Short mmCIF file of C-alpha atoms in Angstrom, two decimals:
data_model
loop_
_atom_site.label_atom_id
_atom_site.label_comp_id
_atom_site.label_asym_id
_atom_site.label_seq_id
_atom_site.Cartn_x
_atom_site.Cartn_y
_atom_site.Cartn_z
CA UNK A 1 51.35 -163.18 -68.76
CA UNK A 2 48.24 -161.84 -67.58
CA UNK A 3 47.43 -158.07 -67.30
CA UNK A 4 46.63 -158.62 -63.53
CA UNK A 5 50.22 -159.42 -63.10
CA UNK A 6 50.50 -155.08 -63.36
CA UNK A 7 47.96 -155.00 -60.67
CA UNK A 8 50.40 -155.79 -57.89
CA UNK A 9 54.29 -154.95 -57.42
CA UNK A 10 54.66 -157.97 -55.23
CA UNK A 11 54.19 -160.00 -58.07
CA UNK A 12 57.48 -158.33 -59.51
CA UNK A 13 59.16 -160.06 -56.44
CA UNK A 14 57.19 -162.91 -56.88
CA UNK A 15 58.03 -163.98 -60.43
CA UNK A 16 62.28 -163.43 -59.29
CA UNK A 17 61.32 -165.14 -56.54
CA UNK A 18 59.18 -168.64 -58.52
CA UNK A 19 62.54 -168.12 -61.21
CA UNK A 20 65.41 -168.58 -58.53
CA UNK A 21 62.81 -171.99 -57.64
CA UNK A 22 62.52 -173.07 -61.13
CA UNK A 23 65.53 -171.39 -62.96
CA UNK A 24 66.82 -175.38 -62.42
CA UNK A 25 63.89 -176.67 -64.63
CA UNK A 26 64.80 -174.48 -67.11
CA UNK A 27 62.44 -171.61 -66.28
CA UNK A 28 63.02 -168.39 -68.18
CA UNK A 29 61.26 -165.09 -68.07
CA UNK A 30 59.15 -164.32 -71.04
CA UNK A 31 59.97 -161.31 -72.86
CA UNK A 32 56.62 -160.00 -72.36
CA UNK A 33 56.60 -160.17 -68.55
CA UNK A 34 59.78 -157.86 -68.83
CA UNK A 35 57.90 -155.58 -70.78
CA UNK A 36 54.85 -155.46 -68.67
CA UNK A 37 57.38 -154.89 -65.47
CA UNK A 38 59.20 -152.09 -67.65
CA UNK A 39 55.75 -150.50 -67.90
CA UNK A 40 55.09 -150.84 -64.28
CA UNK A 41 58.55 -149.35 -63.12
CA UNK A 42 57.95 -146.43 -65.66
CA UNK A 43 54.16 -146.13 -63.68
CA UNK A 44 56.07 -145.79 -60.27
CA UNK A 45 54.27 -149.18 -59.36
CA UNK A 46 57.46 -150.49 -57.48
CA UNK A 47 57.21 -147.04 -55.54
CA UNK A 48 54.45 -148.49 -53.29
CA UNK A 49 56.46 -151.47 -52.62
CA UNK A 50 56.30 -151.63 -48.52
CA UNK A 51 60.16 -152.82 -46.72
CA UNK A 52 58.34 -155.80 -45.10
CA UNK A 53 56.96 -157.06 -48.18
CA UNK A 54 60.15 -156.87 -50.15
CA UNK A 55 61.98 -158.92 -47.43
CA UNK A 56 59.39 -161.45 -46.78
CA UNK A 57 60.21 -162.45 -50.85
CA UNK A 58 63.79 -161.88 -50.42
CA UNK A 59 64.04 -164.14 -47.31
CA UNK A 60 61.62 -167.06 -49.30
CA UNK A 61 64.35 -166.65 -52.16
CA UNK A 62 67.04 -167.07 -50.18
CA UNK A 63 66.06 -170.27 -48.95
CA UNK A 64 66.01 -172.08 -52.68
CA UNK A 65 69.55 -173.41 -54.02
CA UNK A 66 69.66 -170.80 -56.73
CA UNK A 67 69.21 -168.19 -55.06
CA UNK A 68 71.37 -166.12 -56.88
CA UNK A 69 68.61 -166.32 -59.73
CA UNK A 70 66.72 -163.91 -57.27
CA UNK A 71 68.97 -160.82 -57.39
CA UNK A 72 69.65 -161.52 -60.78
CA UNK A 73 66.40 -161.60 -62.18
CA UNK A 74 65.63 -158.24 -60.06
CA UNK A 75 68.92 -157.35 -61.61
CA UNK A 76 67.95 -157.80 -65.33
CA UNK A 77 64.29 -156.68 -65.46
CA UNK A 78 66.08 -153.54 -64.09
CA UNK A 79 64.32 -153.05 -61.37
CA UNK A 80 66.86 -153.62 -58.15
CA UNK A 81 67.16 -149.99 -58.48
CA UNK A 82 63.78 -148.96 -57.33
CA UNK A 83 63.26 -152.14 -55.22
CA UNK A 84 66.85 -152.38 -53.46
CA UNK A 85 68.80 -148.81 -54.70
CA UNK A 86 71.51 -149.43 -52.18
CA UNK A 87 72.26 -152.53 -53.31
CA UNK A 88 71.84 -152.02 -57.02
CA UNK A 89 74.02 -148.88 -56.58
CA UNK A 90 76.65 -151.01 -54.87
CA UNK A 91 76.58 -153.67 -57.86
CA UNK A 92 76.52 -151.43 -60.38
CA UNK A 93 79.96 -150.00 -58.87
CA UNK A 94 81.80 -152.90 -58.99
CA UNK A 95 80.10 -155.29 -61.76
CA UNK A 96 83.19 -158.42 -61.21
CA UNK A 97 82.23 -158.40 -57.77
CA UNK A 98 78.42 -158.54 -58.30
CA UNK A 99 79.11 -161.84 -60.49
CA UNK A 100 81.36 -162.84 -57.78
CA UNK A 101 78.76 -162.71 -55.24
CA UNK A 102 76.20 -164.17 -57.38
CA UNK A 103 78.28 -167.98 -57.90
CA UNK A 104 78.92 -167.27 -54.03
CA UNK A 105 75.45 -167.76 -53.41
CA UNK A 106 75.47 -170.38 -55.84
CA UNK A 107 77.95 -172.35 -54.25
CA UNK A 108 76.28 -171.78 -50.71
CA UNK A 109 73.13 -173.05 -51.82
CA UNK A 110 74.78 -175.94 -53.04
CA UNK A 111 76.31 -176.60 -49.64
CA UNK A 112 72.94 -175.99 -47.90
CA UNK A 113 74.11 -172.47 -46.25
CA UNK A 114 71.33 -171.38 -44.38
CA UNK A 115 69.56 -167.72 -45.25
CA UNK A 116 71.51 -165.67 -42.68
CA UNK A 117 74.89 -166.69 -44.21
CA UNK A 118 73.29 -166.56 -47.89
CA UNK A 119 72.49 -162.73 -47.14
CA UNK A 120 75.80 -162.00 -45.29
CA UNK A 121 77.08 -163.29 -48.65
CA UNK A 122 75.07 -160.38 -50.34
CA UNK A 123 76.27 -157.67 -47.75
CA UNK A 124 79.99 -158.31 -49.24
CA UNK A 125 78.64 -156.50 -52.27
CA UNK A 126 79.33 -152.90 -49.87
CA UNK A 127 82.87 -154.42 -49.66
CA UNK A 128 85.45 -152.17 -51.17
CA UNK A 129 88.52 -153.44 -53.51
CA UNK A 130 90.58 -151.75 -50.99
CA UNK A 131 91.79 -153.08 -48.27
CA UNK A 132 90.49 -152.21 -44.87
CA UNK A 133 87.81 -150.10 -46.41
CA UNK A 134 84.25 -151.11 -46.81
CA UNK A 135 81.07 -149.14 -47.29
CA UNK A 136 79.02 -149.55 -43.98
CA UNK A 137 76.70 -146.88 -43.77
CA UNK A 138 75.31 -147.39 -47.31
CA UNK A 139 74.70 -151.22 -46.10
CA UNK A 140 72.89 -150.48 -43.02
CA UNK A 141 71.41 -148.08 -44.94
CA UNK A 142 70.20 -151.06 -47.15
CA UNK A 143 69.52 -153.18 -44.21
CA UNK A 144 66.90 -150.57 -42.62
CA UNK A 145 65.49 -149.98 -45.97
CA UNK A 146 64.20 -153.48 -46.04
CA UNK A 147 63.52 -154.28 -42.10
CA UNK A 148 66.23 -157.05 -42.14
CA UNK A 149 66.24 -158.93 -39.33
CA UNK A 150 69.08 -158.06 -36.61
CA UNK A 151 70.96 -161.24 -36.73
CA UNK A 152 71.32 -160.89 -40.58
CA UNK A 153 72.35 -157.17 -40.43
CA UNK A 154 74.47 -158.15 -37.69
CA UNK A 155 76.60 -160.83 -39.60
CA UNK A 156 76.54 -158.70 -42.58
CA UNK A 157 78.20 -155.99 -40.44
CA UNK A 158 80.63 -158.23 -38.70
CA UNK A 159 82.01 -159.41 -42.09
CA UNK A 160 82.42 -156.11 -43.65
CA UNK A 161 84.32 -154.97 -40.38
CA UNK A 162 86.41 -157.93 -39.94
CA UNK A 163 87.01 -159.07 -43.47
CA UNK A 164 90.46 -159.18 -43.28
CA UNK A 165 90.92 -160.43 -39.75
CA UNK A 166 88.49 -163.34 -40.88
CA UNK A 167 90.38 -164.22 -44.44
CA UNK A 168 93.74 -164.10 -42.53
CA UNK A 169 92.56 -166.37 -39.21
CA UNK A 170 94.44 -168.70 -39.16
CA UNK A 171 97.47 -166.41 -39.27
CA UNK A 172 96.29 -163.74 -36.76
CA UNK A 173 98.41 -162.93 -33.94
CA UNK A 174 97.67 -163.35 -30.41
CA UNK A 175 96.55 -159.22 -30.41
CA UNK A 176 93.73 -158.97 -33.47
CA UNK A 177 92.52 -162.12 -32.95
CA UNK A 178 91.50 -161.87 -29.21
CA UNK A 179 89.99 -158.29 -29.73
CA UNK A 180 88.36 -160.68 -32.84
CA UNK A 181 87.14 -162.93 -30.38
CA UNK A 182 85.97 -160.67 -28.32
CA UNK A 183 84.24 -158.25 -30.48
CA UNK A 184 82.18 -161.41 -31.55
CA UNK A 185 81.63 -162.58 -27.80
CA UNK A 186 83.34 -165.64 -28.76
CA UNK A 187 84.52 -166.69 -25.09
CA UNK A 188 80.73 -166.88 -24.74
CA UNK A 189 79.26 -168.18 -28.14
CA UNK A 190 81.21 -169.16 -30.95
CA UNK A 191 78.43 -169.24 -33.60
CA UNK A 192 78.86 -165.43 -35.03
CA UNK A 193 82.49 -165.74 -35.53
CA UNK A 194 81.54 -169.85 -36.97
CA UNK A 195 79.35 -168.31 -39.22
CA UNK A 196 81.58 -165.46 -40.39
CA UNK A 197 84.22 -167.78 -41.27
CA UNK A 198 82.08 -170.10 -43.39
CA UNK A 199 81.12 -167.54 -44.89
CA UNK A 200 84.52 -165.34 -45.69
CA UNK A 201 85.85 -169.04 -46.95
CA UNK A 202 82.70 -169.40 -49.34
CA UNK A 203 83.74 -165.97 -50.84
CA UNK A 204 87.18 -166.64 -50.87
CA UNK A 205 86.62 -170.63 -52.59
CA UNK A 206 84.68 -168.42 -55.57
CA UNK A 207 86.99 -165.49 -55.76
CA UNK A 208 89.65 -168.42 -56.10
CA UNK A 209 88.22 -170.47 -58.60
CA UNK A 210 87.18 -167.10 -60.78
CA UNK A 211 90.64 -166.80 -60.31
CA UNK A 212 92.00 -169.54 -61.24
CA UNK A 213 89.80 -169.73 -64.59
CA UNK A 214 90.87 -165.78 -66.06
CA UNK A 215 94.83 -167.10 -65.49
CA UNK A 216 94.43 -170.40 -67.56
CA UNK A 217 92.05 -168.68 -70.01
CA UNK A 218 94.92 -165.69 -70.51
CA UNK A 219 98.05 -167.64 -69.75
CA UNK A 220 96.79 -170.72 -72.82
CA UNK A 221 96.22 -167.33 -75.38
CA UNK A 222 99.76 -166.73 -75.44
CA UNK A 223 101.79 -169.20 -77.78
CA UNK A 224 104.74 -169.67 -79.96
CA UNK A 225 103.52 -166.81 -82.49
CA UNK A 226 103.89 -164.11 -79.82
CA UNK A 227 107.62 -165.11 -79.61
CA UNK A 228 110.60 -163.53 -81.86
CA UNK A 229 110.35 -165.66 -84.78
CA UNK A 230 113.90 -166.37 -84.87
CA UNK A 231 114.25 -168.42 -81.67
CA UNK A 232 114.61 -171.53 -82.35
CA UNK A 233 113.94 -175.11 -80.06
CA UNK A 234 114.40 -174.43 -76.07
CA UNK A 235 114.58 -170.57 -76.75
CA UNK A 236 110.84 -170.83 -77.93
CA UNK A 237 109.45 -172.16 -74.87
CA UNK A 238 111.31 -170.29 -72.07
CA UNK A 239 109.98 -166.88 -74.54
CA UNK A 240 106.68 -168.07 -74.00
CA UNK A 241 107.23 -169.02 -70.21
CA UNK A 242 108.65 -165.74 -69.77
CA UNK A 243 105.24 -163.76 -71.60
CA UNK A 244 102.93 -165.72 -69.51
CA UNK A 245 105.03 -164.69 -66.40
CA UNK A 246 104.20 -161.31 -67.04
CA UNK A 247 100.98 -162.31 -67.96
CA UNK A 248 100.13 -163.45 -64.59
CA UNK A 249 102.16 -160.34 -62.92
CA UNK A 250 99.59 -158.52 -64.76
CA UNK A 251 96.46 -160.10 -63.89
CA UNK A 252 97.68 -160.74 -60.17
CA UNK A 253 98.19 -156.84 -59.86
CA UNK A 254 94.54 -156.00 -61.13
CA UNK A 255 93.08 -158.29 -58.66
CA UNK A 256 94.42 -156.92 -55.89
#
């Protein structure tokens, strides 16, 4: 890499931005690139980074299938913390859902999502683990700190308000899900609340299949040596059925 490349923070954005393009050729970064942008953070280069700048390569990356390789790459040249503190504070709180977020992006750029859903999909990072509770101020906060577009912030914002209401649609109750529909101006136009859904369901498909994967992965671990050794033919399986029970109780509870 080219001692120029210090010469201009955008090219910081730049280089997560040509990765999340190429990441599917096999592009890597090159150790030395990572060292040259450690030097440039340590400078205060990224300081002089201007809002509109940062988004116009954010919104570029969000319109390539990998666009998860974007915020990761920002992520792991440690730099999101200068460039996007608010969110970097936000995914270094809750790591799981971070990763979580990251294969949701995935998965919506392999469904051809388009860039205002892809970056609601990165404002459920300010969504707490508990329920009804999300952290709204910090994400407008994060919104305003990179001039994001109003319909973005707005679905963003919609989501983290309505997350529940959304995941639990089709079981709402005449009440919440008219002051849903109008809150979103639904009776009007449908495409806020359309989008929110797709959305919500994209997050939910991932969180799902994540899932899905830590119960087989623990629940397969556990075999006939965790058993009492001196149970013998049907004993030994309904001992193991019983441990991966609990297992699951276990694993169900933490995700919650």
């Amino acid at each position: 890499m080219s001692a120029a490349f210090a010469e201009d923070p955008v090219r910081v954005l730049r280089l997560a931005r040509f990765a999340s393009r190429y990441a599917p050729l096999g592009f890597t970064v090159d150790e030395s690139t990572t060292k040259i942008t450690s030097q440039m953070k340590a400078a205060g280069e990224l300081n002089h980074l201007v809002a509109e700048r940062v988004w116009s390569e954010t919104s570029k990356a969000l319109t390539q299938a990998w666009s998860d390789i974007y915020f990761d790459t920002l992520y792991q040249l440690n730099v999101l913390d200068v460039i996007m503190p608010k969110l970097y504070q936000a995914s270094n709180d809750n790591p799981s859902q971070w990763q979580l977020i990251l294969s949701a992006l995935r998965m919506a750029g392999e469904q051809q999502a388009d860039n205002v859903m892809k970056f609601a999909l990165v404002a459920t990072c300010f969504k707490s683990h508990q329920q009804h509770n999300s952290r709204t101020t910090e994400y407008l906060e994060f919104c305003q700190g990179l001039k994001v577009p109003k319909n973005a912030e707005r679905l963003g914002l919609f989501i983290l308000e309505h997350f529940d209401e959304l995941k639990n649609f089709n079981h709402l109750t005449a009440d919440p899900l008219f002051e849903l529909l109008r809150l979103s101006n639904s009776l009007k136009d449908t495409s806020l609340l359309e989008q929110a859904l797709q959305v919500v369901h994209l997050y939910q498909r991932v969180k799902q299949t994540a899932l899905l994967t830590t119960i087989k992965t623990q629940l397969t671990q556990i075999s006939a040596k965790d058993v009492a050794s001196e149970l013998t033919g049907k004993h030994i399986g309904e001992a193991i059925d019983q441990l991966r029970l609990q297992k699951l109780e276990e694993i169900l509870n933490h995700s919650r």
